[in-house]
Amino acid sequence: MASEQSPLLPNQSRDDNAPPAGKASKRTSRIRELALFIWALLATAAVIILAVVAQHHQQTGKPHHGNPKRNLVFMVSDGMGPASLSLTRSFRQHVEGLPIDDTLSLDRHFWGTSRTRSSNSLVTDSAAGATAFSCGKKSYNGAISVTPDYEPCGTVLEAAKRAGYMTGLTVTTDITDATPACFASHVLYRSMEDEIALQEVGDGVLGRTVDLMLGGGRCHFLPNSTEGSCRADNLDVAKLAQDKYNWTYTDDRAGFDALDGGNKAQLPLMGLFASGNFPFEIDRRTRDDIYPSLSEMASTALRALELATKDSDQGFFLMIEGSRIDHAAHINDPAAHVREVIEYDKAFKAVLDFIERSDTETVLVATSDHETGGLATALQEPGHSPVYNWYPQALADASASCELLAYKLLRHISSHPTESDKKLKTWINDNLIIPGLGIKDATDEELTLLADYPDASIEILAAMISLRAYVGWSTHGHTAVDVNIYSSGGHRPESIRGNVENTDVGRFLSEYLSVDVDAITKELRKKMDLGSDGFGVAQAADEFEHYHHQPSAVGTY
Ligand SMILES: *[C@@H]1O[C@H](CO)[C@@H](O)[C@H](O)[C@H]1NC(C)=O
Ligand SMILES: *[C@@H]1O[C@H](CO)[C@@H](O)[C@H](O)[C@H]1NC(C)=O
Ligand SMILES: [Zn+2]
């Protein structure tokens, strides 16, 4: 027993071997023990107190009384399912020669999973998905922050604005598209983008609720008499925003650069850098002089909102969306998809870095509204045995999206209407397939398909690269698969650990900010008439294909 105890009590064994001690020395040794014991107790208490103080300081930031100041960053990876992470992780390891255990920033912050069904379908769309986040309520596919009874529901962004927070939206698609729209507008159907634009700048019953908008979709803000407008009316929403609601407005890269990473942003600020969607990241890289990246916009938005709330008791709420992860999956283009996810991961990392150096408590929660494409990182060719592998090099070889290549094909055909089939096929191979898709073994059958069906070229090109990479897809639409939730962590998002409903994520957002969405709902229902009789029109459009990115000979490229 003694030998077992001795490692625990090393002093005792030394004492055992010490010469016999007198009474006095026994007393001094007991006093010494007592002193040591008290010292140890005090030291432990001091360490605990210091740790608590440090944690408290870290969590509450500067103000030590009243409501602690907080920021919330909510990221949405539209259409990104779990297979997208596996695809992107392996792609990056392959391309950069990284070890098997190299992971994405997202992987290191995995938090849980979200169930995504809407009120009327097992497979949601982005509108119902974002309504679950913004209002914390299930609704029907197509709903922009209205409930299944066609009544508006208050959003976390609106409630945050009302409570004194600053608010922002940052996306790579139209700022009037479903996900951003759900935070700052209420319409019966997602295609009502003319109305969404008006509400977003402040021309709705709540007045202005957004302080910063960075993204695309400029065409919804220009009058139909202007070139580059996609409005049905002749309202100049960009002008209205500036004249009536004091927005600072910029529409180009120079204007973005002048923001100096957010240091020189004057809020409210609206930056619309594309007529519609931004180009896919795989194409944007060569048009960096025109379009900022998602991570650049995210960093700029964070800095602008940080400065704007510097002297405030309240922080900010910022929604950042990797919007086109979804679009690449709709097209079934794995080369474009993987670059969208990499850029989203980079934006996620930029937010983590912000949190690291901010002295205001900030939580980041990131999730997807749904999976798109039924992506699988393996593919069995009909009539063949399964292959236990997939080939990232096929994606690495591609230097352009199928969207851009299809656009180039249509443009070429419209400017060479009398070209022979043989010449067209050669042109396709030499100008699109080899340099763009990085495919050197295109078959005559594939080239013939492209020449004969140019309107379907986007899907044909996507199938060509997917087949060579052994990447599979089950649909050009969405799926019901559970999606991942990520977080910067801490104890506050504990309520959305594990497998939760998408509405739980939405409720967490307003609970974290301690804001009252129900009060906004009441106000909206009193002041707003959405005219559900007009919903027949919306219902007729229920099959509206929100993947409206079919290339045409006139595009933004
Ligand atoms: C433009 O909008 C006005 C109404 O604001 C409408 O009368 C007109 O028909 C529209 N023009 C086009 C070309 O859509
Ligand atoms: C716009 O700015 C002007 C001058 O700073 C101010 O008087 C006015 O109240 C502002 N309007 C809105 C809608 O904020
Ligand atoms: Zn979609």
Coordinates of C-alpha atoms and ligand atoms in Angstrom, one line a residue:
M1 CA 0.0 0.0 0.0
A2 CA 2.8 2.4 1.0
S3 CA 4.5 2.0 -2.3
E4 CA 1.3 2.6 -4.1
Q5 CA 0.7 5.8 -2.1
S6 CA 4.2 7.1 -2.4
P7 CA 3.9 8.4 -5.9
L8 CA 0.9 10.4 -4.8
L9 CA 2.5 11.7 -1.6
P10 CA 6.2 12.1 -2.5
N11 CA 6.9 14.2 0.6
Q12 CA 5.7 11.6 2.9
S13 CA 8.3 9.0 1.8
R14 CA 11.0 11.6 2.2
D15 CA 9.6 12.3 5.7
D16 CA 9.7 8.6 6.5
N17 CA 13.3 8.5 5.7
A18 CA 14.1 11.6 7.7
P19 CA 15.6 11.5 11.2
P20 CA 13.1 11.3 14.1
A21 CA 11.7 14.8 14.8
G22 CA 11.1 16.4 18.2
K23 CA 7.7 17.9 19.2
A24 CA 8.7 21.4 18.1
S25 CA 9.8 20.4 14.6
K26 CA 6.6 18.3 14.4
R27 CA 4.6 21.4 15.1
T28 CA 6.5 23.5 12.6
S29 CA 6.0 20.8 10.0
R30 CA 2.3 20.8 10.7
I31 CA 2.2 24.6 10.5
R32 CA 4.1 24.3 7.2
E33 CA 1.6 21.8 5.9
L34 CA -1.3 24.0 7.0
A35 CA 0.3 27.0 5.3
L36 CA 0.9 25.0 2.1
F37 CA -2.7 23.8 2.2
I38 CA -4.1 27.3 2.6
W39 CA -1.7 28.5 -0.1
A40 CA -2.9 25.8 -2.5
L41 CA -6.5 26.6 -1.7
L42 CA -6.0 30.3 -2.4
A43 CA -4.0 29.7 -5.5
T44 CA -6.8 27.4 -6.8
A45 CA -9.4 30.0 -6.0
A46 CA -7.4 32.7 -7.7
V47 CA -7.0 30.7 -10.8
I48 CA -10.7 30.0 -10.9
I49 CA -11.6 33.6 -10.3
L50 CA -9.2 34.8 -13.0
A51 CA -10.6 32.2 -15.4
V52 CA -14.1 33.3 -14.7
V53 CA -13.2 37.0 -15.1
A54 CA -11.4 36.3 -18.3
Q55 CA -14.3 34.3 -19.7
H56 CA -16.8 36.9 -18.6
H57 CA -14.8 39.6 -20.2
Q58 CA -14.4 37.5 -23.4
Q59 CA -18.2 36.9 -23.5
T60 CA -19.5 40.2 -22.7
G61 CA -16.9 42.5 -24.3
K62 CA -16.5 46.0 -22.9
P63 CA -19.8 46.8 -21.1
H64 CA -19.9 45.0 -17.8
H65 CA -23.4 46.2 -16.8
G66 CA -26.8 46.0 -18.5
N67 CA -27.3 44.0 -21.7
P68 CA -24.0 42.6 -22.9
K69 CA -23.1 43.8 -26.4
R70 CA -23.3 41.1 -29.0
N71 CA -22.8 40.4 -32.7
L72 CA -24.3 37.6 -34.6
V73 CA -23.1 36.4 -38.0
F74 CA -25.3 33.9 -39.8
M75 CA -24.0 32.2 -42.8
V76 CA -26.0 30.3 -45.4
S77 CA -24.4 27.9 -47.9
D78 CA -27.3 27.6 -50.3
G79 CA -27.6 24.0 -51.6
M80 CA -24.6 22.6 -49.8
G81 CA -25.1 19.1 -48.5
P82 CA -22.6 16.9 -46.6
A83 CA -21.3 15.3 -49.8
S84 CA -20.1 18.8 -50.9
L85 CA -17.7 18.9 -47.9
S86 CA -16.3 15.5 -48.8
L87 CA -15.9 16.5 -52.4
T88 CA -14.2 19.8 -51.5
R89 CA -11.9 18.4 -48.8
S90 CA -10.6 15.6 -51.1
F91 CA -10.3 18.1 -54.0
R92 CA -8.2 20.5 -52.0
Q93 CA -6.0 17.7 -50.6
H94 CA -5.4 16.5 -54.1
V95 CA -4.7 19.8 -55.7
E96 CA -2.5 21.2 -53.0
G97 CA -0.8 18.0 -52.1
L98 CA -2.1 18.1 -48.5
P99 CA -2.2 15.1 -46.1
I100 CA -5.2 12.8 -45.7
D101 CA -6.2 14.5 -42.4
D102 CA -6.2 18.0 -43.8
T103 CA -9.7 19.5 -43.3
L104 CA -11.6 22.6 -44.2
S105 CA -12.3 25.4 -41.6
L106 CA -15.9 24.3 -41.7
D107 CA -15.0 20.7 -40.8
R108 CA -13.3 21.9 -37.6
H109 CA -16.4 23.7 -36.5
F110 CA -19.0 21.1 -37.1
W111 CA -21.9 21.6 -34.7
G112 CA -24.9 19.4 -35.8
T113 CA -27.4 18.8 -38.5
S114 CA -30.6 20.4 -39.6
R115 CA -33.8 18.8 -41.0
T116 CA -35.1 20.9 -43.8
R117 CA -38.7 20.1 -44.9
S118 CA -41.1 22.9 -45.5
S119 CA -44.8 23.1 -44.5
N120 CA -46.0 21.8 -47.8
S121 CA -43.2 19.6 -49.1
L122 CA -40.6 17.1 -47.9
V123 CA -38.2 18.9 -50.3
T124 CA -37.9 22.6 -49.5
D125 CA -36.9 25.5 -51.7
S126 CA -34.7 28.4 -50.5
A127 CA -37.7 30.7 -49.7
A128 CA -39.3 28.3 -47.2
G129 CA -35.8 27.4 -46.0
A130 CA -34.9 31.1 -45.3
T131 CA -38.3 31.8 -43.8
A132 CA -37.5 29.0 -41.2
F133 CA -34.3 30.9 -40.4
S134 CA -35.6 34.5 -40.5
C135 CA -39.0 34.0 -38.7
G136 CA -38.3 30.6 -37.0
K137 CA -41.5 29.3 -38.7
K138 CA -42.2 26.6 -41.3
S139 CA -43.9 27.9 -44.4
Y140 CA -44.7 26.8 -48.0
N141 CA -42.2 26.6 -50.8
G142 CA -41.9 30.1 -52.4
A143 CA -42.9 32.0 -49.2
I144 CA -40.9 35.1 -48.4
S145 CA -41.3 35.5 -44.6
V146 CA -45.0 34.9 -44.7
T147 CA -46.7 31.9 -42.9
P148 CA -49.0 29.3 -44.6
D149 CA -52.0 31.5 -43.8
Y150 CA -50.5 34.2 -46.1
E151 CA -49.7 36.5 -43.2
P152 CA -46.3 38.2 -42.7
C153 CA -44.0 37.0 -39.9
G154 CA -41.4 39.3 -38.3
T155 CA -37.8 38.5 -39.0
V156 CA -34.7 38.4 -36.8
L157 CA -33.2 41.2 -38.9
E158 CA -36.2 43.4 -38.5
A159 CA -36.4 42.8 -34.7
A160 CA -32.6 43.3 -34.4
K161 CA -32.9 46.7 -36.2
R162 CA -35.8 47.7 -33.9
A163 CA -33.7 46.8 -30.9
G164 CA -30.8 49.0 -32.0
Y165 CA -28.5 46.6 -33.8
M166 CA -27.0 47.4 -37.1
T167 CA -27.9 44.9 -39.9
G168 CA -26.4 43.6 -43.1
L169 CA -26.9 41.2 -46.0
T170 CA -24.1 39.9 -48.2
V171 CA -24.7 37.6 -51.1
T172 CA -23.3 36.5 -54.5
T173 CA -26.7 36.4 -56.3
D174 CA -29.5 38.9 -56.6
I175 CA -30.0 40.7 -53.3
T176 CA -33.7 40.2 -54.0
D177 CA -33.3 36.5 -54.3
A178 CA -35.1 34.2 -51.8
T179 CA -32.5 33.9 -49.0
P180 CA -31.7 37.6 -48.5
A181 CA -35.3 38.6 -49.3
C182 CA -36.6 36.6 -46.4
F183 CA -34.7 38.7 -43.9
A184 CA -36.0 42.1 -45.0
S185 CA -39.2 41.7 -46.9
H186 CA -42.6 40.0 -47.0
V187 CA -44.2 38.8 -50.2
L188 CA -46.4 35.8 -51.1
Y189 CA -44.0 34.5 -53.7
R190 CA -40.3 34.7 -54.3
S191 CA -40.7 35.8 -57.9
M192 CA -42.1 39.2 -56.7
E193 CA -38.6 40.7 -56.8
D194 CA -39.7 44.2 -57.9
E195 CA -41.6 44.5 -54.6
I196 CA -38.8 42.8 -52.6
A197 CA -36.4 45.5 -53.9
L198 CA -38.6 48.3 -52.6
Q199 CA -39.1 46.7 -49.2
E200 CA -35.4 46.1 -48.8
V201 CA -34.4 49.7 -49.3
G202 CA -37.0 50.8 -46.7
D203 CA -40.2 51.4 -48.8
G204 CA -42.3 49.0 -46.7
V205 CA -44.5 49.4 -43.6
L206 CA -41.5 49.0 -41.2
G207 CA -39.4 51.6 -43.0
R208 CA -35.7 50.9 -43.5
T209 CA -34.4 47.8 -41.6
V210 CA -31.2 47.0 -43.5
D211 CA -28.0 49.1 -43.0
L212 CA -25.8 47.3 -45.5
M213 CA -26.4 45.3 -48.7
L214 CA -23.6 43.9 -50.8
G215 CA -24.3 41.6 -53.7
G216 CA -25.8 41.3 -57.2
G217 CA -29.2 41.9 -58.8
R218 CA -28.8 45.6 -59.8
C219 CA -31.4 45.1 -62.6
H220 CA -34.2 45.0 -60.0
F221 CA -33.3 48.5 -58.9
L222 CA -33.3 50.2 -62.3
P223 CA -36.4 51.6 -64.1
N224 CA -37.6 49.6 -67.1
S225 CA -36.7 52.5 -69.3
T226 CA -33.0 51.9 -68.5
E227 CA -30.8 49.4 -70.3
G228 CA -30.0 46.6 -67.8
S229 CA -33.3 46.8 -66.0
C230 CA -35.4 43.7 -65.2
R231 CA -38.2 45.6 -63.5
A232 CA -41.7 45.4 -65.0
D233 CA -42.3 49.1 -63.9
N234 CA -40.4 52.3 -64.4
L235 CA -39.5 52.9 -60.8
D236 CA -35.9 53.9 -60.2
V237 CA -35.4 52.1 -56.9
A238 CA -31.7 52.9 -56.7
K239 CA -32.5 56.6 -56.9
L240 CA -35.4 56.3 -54.4
A241 CA -33.0 54.5 -52.0
Q242 CA -30.6 57.4 -52.2
D243 CA -33.0 60.3 -52.2
K244 CA -35.6 59.1 -49.7
Y245 CA -33.7 56.6 -47.6
N246 CA -30.2 58.1 -47.6
W247 CA -28.5 55.0 -49.0
T248 CA -24.9 55.4 -50.2
Y249 CA -24.9 53.5 -53.5
T250 CA -22.1 52.0 -55.5
D251 CA -22.3 49.6 -58.5
D252 CA -18.8 48.8 -59.5
R253 CA -15.4 47.4 -58.3
A254 CA -13.9 50.9 -58.0
G255 CA -16.7 51.8 -55.6
F256 CA -16.1 48.6 -53.6
D257 CA -12.4 49.3 -53.4
A258 CA -13.1 52.8 -52.2
L259 CA -14.8 51.3 -49.2
D260 CA -11.2 50.4 -48.1
G261 CA -12.2 47.1 -46.6
G262 CA -15.1 48.7 -44.7
N263 CA -13.0 51.5 -43.1
K264 CA -14.6 54.1 -45.3
A265 CA -18.1 52.7 -45.6
Q266 CA -20.9 55.2 -45.1
L267 CA -24.1 53.4 -43.9
P268 CA -26.7 52.7 -45.1
L269 CA -24.7 51.3 -47.9
M270 CA -25.9 49.4 -51.0
G271 CA -23.3 47.9 -53.3
L272 CA -24.7 46.0 -56.3
F273 CA -21.8 44.7 -58.3
A274 CA -23.6 42.6 -60.8
S275 CA -26.7 43.0 -62.9
G276 CA -27.9 39.6 -61.7
N277 CA -25.7 36.8 -60.3
F278 CA -22.0 37.2 -59.8
P279 CA -20.1 34.8 -62.1
F280 CA -19.2 31.5 -60.5
E281 CA -16.0 31.7 -58.5
I282 CA -14.2 29.5 -61.1
D283 CA -14.9 32.3 -63.7
R284 CA -14.8 35.3 -61.3
R285 CA -11.1 34.7 -60.6
T286 CA -10.3 36.0 -64.1
R287 CA -12.7 39.0 -63.7
D288 CA -11.4 40.1 -60.3
D289 CA -11.2 43.7 -61.7
I290 CA -15.0 43.7 -62.0
Y291 CA -16.4 41.5 -59.2
P292 CA -15.3 41.3 -55.5
S293 CA -15.2 37.8 -54.0
L294 CA -17.6 36.6 -51.3
S295 CA -14.8 36.6 -48.7
E296 CA -13.8 40.1 -49.6
M297 CA -17.4 41.3 -49.3
A298 CA -17.8 39.4 -46.0
S299 CA -14.7 41.0 -44.5
T300 CA -15.7 44.5 -45.7
A301 CA -19.2 44.0 -44.2
L302 CA -17.8 42.9 -40.9
R303 CA -15.5 45.9 -40.7
A304 CA -18.2 48.4 -41.7
L305 CA -20.6 47.1 -39.2
E306 CA -18.0 46.9 -36.5
L307 CA -17.1 50.5 -37.0
A308 CA -20.7 51.6 -37.2
T309 CA -21.5 50.0 -33.8
K310 CA -18.2 51.0 -32.2
D311 CA -19.8 53.5 -29.8
S312 CA -23.2 51.7 -29.5
D313 CA -24.5 49.4 -26.7
Q314 CA -25.8 47.1 -29.4
G315 CA -23.7 45.1 -31.9
F316 CA -24.8 43.9 -35.3
F317 CA -26.5 41.1 -37.2
L318 CA -25.0 40.0 -40.5
M319 CA -26.2 37.4 -42.9
I320 CA -23.7 36.1 -45.4
E321 CA -24.7 33.7 -48.2
G322 CA -22.7 31.5 -50.5
S323 CA -25.5 31.8 -52.9
R324 CA -24.2 30.0 -56.0
I325 CA -23.1 26.7 -54.4
D326 CA -26.8 25.9 -55.1
H327 CA -26.6 27.1 -58.8
A328 CA -23.6 24.9 -59.6
A329 CA -25.4 21.9 -58.1
H330 CA -28.5 22.7 -60.1
I331 CA -26.4 22.6 -63.2
N332 CA -24.6 19.5 -61.9
D333 CA -21.3 21.2 -62.5
P334 CA -18.9 19.7 -59.9
A335 CA -15.9 21.9 -61.0
A336 CA -17.9 25.1 -60.4
H337 CA -19.5 23.7 -57.3
V338 CA -16.2 22.8 -55.6
R339 CA -14.7 26.3 -56.1
E340 CA -17.9 27.9 -54.6
V341 CA -17.5 25.7 -51.5
I342 CA -13.8 26.6 -51.2
E343 CA -14.7 30.3 -51.4
Y344 CA -17.5 29.9 -48.8
D345 CA -15.0 28.1 -46.5
K346 CA -12.7 31.1 -47.0
A347 CA -15.5 33.5 -46.0
F348 CA -16.2 31.3 -43.0
K349 CA -12.6 31.6 -42.0
A350 CA -12.7 35.4 -42.4
V351 CA -15.5 35.5 -39.9
L352 CA -13.6 33.3 -37.4
D353 CA -10.6 35.6 -37.7
F354 CA -12.9 38.6 -37.1
I355 CA -14.3 36.9 -33.9
E356 CA -10.7 36.1 -32.8
R357 CA -9.7 39.8 -32.8
S358 CA -13.0 41.4 -31.9
D359 CA -13.6 42.4 -28.3
T360 CA -17.3 42.2 -28.6
E361 CA -18.9 38.8 -28.0
T362 CA -19.7 37.4 -31.5
V363 CA -21.2 34.1 -32.5
L364 CA -21.1 32.6 -35.9
V365 CA -23.7 30.0 -37.0
A366 CA -23.6 28.6 -40.5
T367 CA -25.9 26.1 -42.2
S368 CA -27.6 25.3 -45.5
D369 CA -31.2 25.7 -46.4
H370 CA -31.2 22.4 -48.3
E371 CA -29.0 20.1 -50.3
T372 CA -29.0 20.5 -54.1
G373 CA -28.3 17.9 -56.9
G374 CA -28.2 14.7 -54.8
L375 CA -24.4 14.9 -55.1
A376 CA -22.5 11.7 -54.7
T377 CA -18.8 11.3 -54.6
A378 CA -18.8 8.1 -56.7
L379 CA -20.6 7.1 -59.8
Q380 CA -21.4 3.7 -61.4
E381 CA -21.5 3.9 -65.2
P382 CA -24.4 1.9 -66.7
G383 CA -23.3 -1.5 -67.6
H384 CA -20.1 -1.3 -65.6
S385 CA -19.1 -2.5 -62.1
P386 CA -18.9 0.1 -59.4
V387 CA -15.5 1.8 -59.0
Y388 CA -14.4 2.5 -55.4
N389 CA -13.0 5.9 -56.2
W390 CA -13.6 9.3 -57.7
Y391 CA -11.1 11.6 -59.5
P392 CA -10.5 15.2 -58.3
Q393 CA -8.0 15.7 -61.1
A394 CA -10.9 16.0 -63.6
L395 CA -12.2 18.9 -61.6
A396 CA -8.8 20.4 -61.2
D397 CA -8.3 20.3 -65.0
A398 CA -11.4 22.5 -65.6
S399 CA -10.8 26.3 -65.7
A400 CA -14.3 27.5 -66.5
S401 CA -17.8 26.8 -65.5
C402 CA -20.2 24.9 -67.8
E403 CA -22.4 28.0 -67.6
L404 CA -19.7 30.2 -69.1
L405 CA -18.8 27.6 -71.8
A406 CA -22.4 27.2 -72.8
Y407 CA -22.8 30.9 -73.0
K408 CA -19.7 31.0 -75.3
L409 CA -21.1 28.3 -77.5
L410 CA -24.4 30.1 -78.0
R411 CA -22.7 33.4 -78.7
H412 CA -20.5 31.6 -81.3
I413 CA -23.4 29.9 -83.0
S414 CA -25.4 33.2 -83.2
S415 CA -22.4 34.9 -84.8
H416 CA -21.7 32.0 -87.2
P417 CA -25.2 30.8 -88.3
T418 CA -24.1 29.1 -91.4
E419 CA -21.1 27.2 -90.1
S420 CA -20.9 23.5 -91.0
D421 CA -21.4 20.8 -88.3
K422 CA -17.9 19.5 -88.8
K423 CA -16.4 23.0 -88.3
L424 CA -18.6 23.7 -85.3
K425 CA -17.6 20.4 -83.6
T426 CA -13.9 21.3 -84.2
W427 CA -14.5 24.8 -82.8
I428 CA -16.2 23.4 -79.7
N429 CA -13.4 20.9 -79.0
D430 CA -10.6 23.4 -79.6
N431 CA -12.2 26.4 -77.8
L432 CA -14.4 25.0 -75.1
I433 CA -13.7 21.4 -74.3
I434 CA -9.9 21.3 -74.2
P435 CA -9.1 24.7 -72.7
G436 CA -12.2 25.1 -70.6
L437 CA -13.3 21.7 -69.4
G438 CA -9.7 20.4 -69.5
I439 CA -11.0 17.3 -71.4
K440 CA -8.7 16.0 -74.1
D441 CA -10.6 12.8 -75.0
A442 CA -14.1 14.2 -76.0
T443 CA -15.9 11.6 -78.1
D444 CA -17.4 12.4 -81.5
E445 CA -20.8 11.4 -79.9
E446 CA -20.4 14.1 -77.2
L447 CA -19.3 16.8 -79.7
T448 CA -22.3 15.9 -82.0
L449 CA -24.7 16.2 -79.1
L450 CA -23.3 19.7 -78.2
A451 CA -23.5 20.8 -81.9
D452 CA -27.0 19.4 -82.3
Y453 CA -28.5 20.6 -79.0
P454 CA -26.7 23.9 -78.0
D455 CA -29.6 24.9 -75.8
A456 CA -28.9 21.8 -73.7
S457 CA -25.2 22.3 -73.8
I458 CA -24.9 23.4 -70.2
E459 CA -26.2 20.0 -69.0
I460 CA -24.2 18.1 -71.6
L461 CA -20.9 19.8 -70.6
A462 CA -21.7 19.1 -66.9
A463 CA -22.4 15.4 -67.6
M464 CA -19.0 15.2 -69.5
I465 CA -17.0 16.4 -66.6
S466 CA -19.0 14.6 -63.9
L467 CA -18.6 11.3 -65.8
R468 CA -14.8 11.7 -66.0
A469 CA -14.6 12.7 -62.3
Y470 CA -16.9 9.8 -61.3
V471 CA -19.1 12.3 -59.5
G472 CA -22.8 11.4 -59.5
W473 CA -26.0 13.5 -59.3
S474 CA -29.6 12.4 -58.7
T475 CA -31.4 15.5 -59.7
H476 CA -31.2 19.1 -61.2
G477 CA -33.3 20.2 -58.2
H478 CA -33.1 20.0 -54.4
T479 CA -33.2 17.0 -52.1
A480 CA -34.5 16.3 -48.6
V481 CA -31.2 15.3 -47.1
D482 CA -30.2 16.7 -43.7
V483 CA -27.6 19.5 -43.9
N484 CA -24.8 20.4 -41.6
I485 CA -24.7 23.2 -39.0
Y486 CA -21.4 24.8 -38.1
S487 CA -20.6 27.3 -35.3
S488 CA -17.8 29.3 -33.8
G489 CA -18.9 27.6 -30.6
G490 CA -19.3 28.6 -27.0
H491 CA -22.1 27.5 -24.8
R492 CA -24.8 29.7 -26.3
P493 CA -25.5 27.7 -29.5
E494 CA -25.8 24.6 -27.3
S495 CA -29.6 24.6 -28.0
I496 CA -28.9 23.8 -31.7
R497 CA -26.5 20.9 -31.0
G498 CA -27.3 17.6 -32.6
N499 CA -30.0 17.0 -35.1
V500 CA -32.5 19.9 -35.0
E501 CA -35.2 21.4 -37.2
N502 CA -34.3 24.4 -39.4
T503 CA -36.8 26.5 -37.4
D504 CA -34.8 25.7 -34.2
V505 CA -31.8 27.5 -36.0
G506 CA -34.1 30.4 -36.7
R507 CA -35.4 30.6 -33.1
F508 CA -31.8 30.5 -31.9
L509 CA -30.9 33.6 -33.9
S510 CA -33.5 35.8 -32.3
E511 CA -33.0 34.3 -28.8
Y512 CA -29.3 34.9 -29.0
L513 CA -29.8 38.6 -29.8
S514 CA -32.7 38.8 -27.2
V515 CA -34.9 40.4 -29.8
D516 CA -38.7 40.2 -30.1
V517 CA -39.8 38.9 -33.5
D518 CA -43.4 38.4 -32.2
A519 CA -43.8 42.1 -31.7
I520 CA -42.7 42.7 -35.3
T521 CA -45.2 40.0 -36.5
K522 CA -48.0 41.8 -34.7
E523 CA -47.0 45.2 -36.2
L524 CA -46.7 43.7 -39.7
R525 CA -50.1 42.0 -39.4
K526 CA -51.7 45.3 -38.4
K527 CA -50.2 47.4 -41.1
M528 CA -49.6 45.1 -44.0
D529 CA -52.1 43.6 -46.5
L530 CA -50.5 41.1 -48.7
G531 CA -53.8 40.6 -50.6
S532 CA -53.9 36.8 -50.5
D533 CA -56.5 36.9 -53.3
G534 CA -53.7 37.9 -55.6
F535 CA -52.1 34.6 -54.6
G536 CA -53.7 32.8 -57.5
V537 CA -51.0 34.4 -59.6
A538 CA -48.4 33.2 -57.2
Q539 CA -49.8 29.7 -57.1
A540 CA -49.9 29.5 -60.9
A541 CA -46.2 30.2 -60.7
D542 CA -45.6 27.5 -58.1
E543 CA -43.6 25.5 -60.5
F544 CA -41.4 28.6 -61.1
E545 CA -38.0 27.3 -61.8
H546 CA -35.8 29.4 -59.6
Y547 CA -32.8 28.1 -61.3
H548 CA -33.2 30.7 -64.0
H549 CA -29.6 30.7 -65.1
Q550 CA -30.0 29.0 -68.5
P551 CA -27.3 30.7 -70.6
S552 CA -28.4 32.9 -73.4
A553 CA -26.4 34.7 -76.0
V554 CA -27.0 37.9 -74.0
G555 CA -25.4 37.6 -70.6
T556 CA -23.3 39.3 -68.1
Y557 CA -20.1 37.5 -69.1
Ligands
LIG1 C1 -42.5 50.1 -68.0 O1 -43.3 50.4 -66.9 C2 -44.5 51.1 -67.1 C3 -45.2 51.3 -65.8 O2 -44.4 51.8 -64.8 C4 -45.4 50.3 -68.1 O3 -46.5 51.1 -68.4 C5 -44.6 50.0 -69.3 O4 -45.4 49.1 -70.1 C6 -43.3 49.3 -69.0 N1 -42.5 49.1 -70.2 C7 -42.0 47.9 -70.5 C8 -41.2 47.9 -71.8 O5 -42.1 46.9 -69.9
LIG2 C1 -31.6 61.5 -44.4 O1 -30.5 62.4 -44.0 C2 -31.0 63.7 -43.7 C3 -29.8 64.7 -43.5 O2 -28.8 64.0 -42.8 C4 -31.9 63.6 -42.5 O3 -32.5 64.9 -42.2 C5 -33.1 62.7 -42.8 O4 -33.9 62.5 -41.7 C6 -32.6 61.4 -43.3 N1 -33.7 60.6 -43.7 C7 -33.9 59.3 -43.4 C8 -35.1 58.6 -44.0 O5 -33.1 58.7 -42.6
ZN3 ZN -31.8 26.0 -55.5

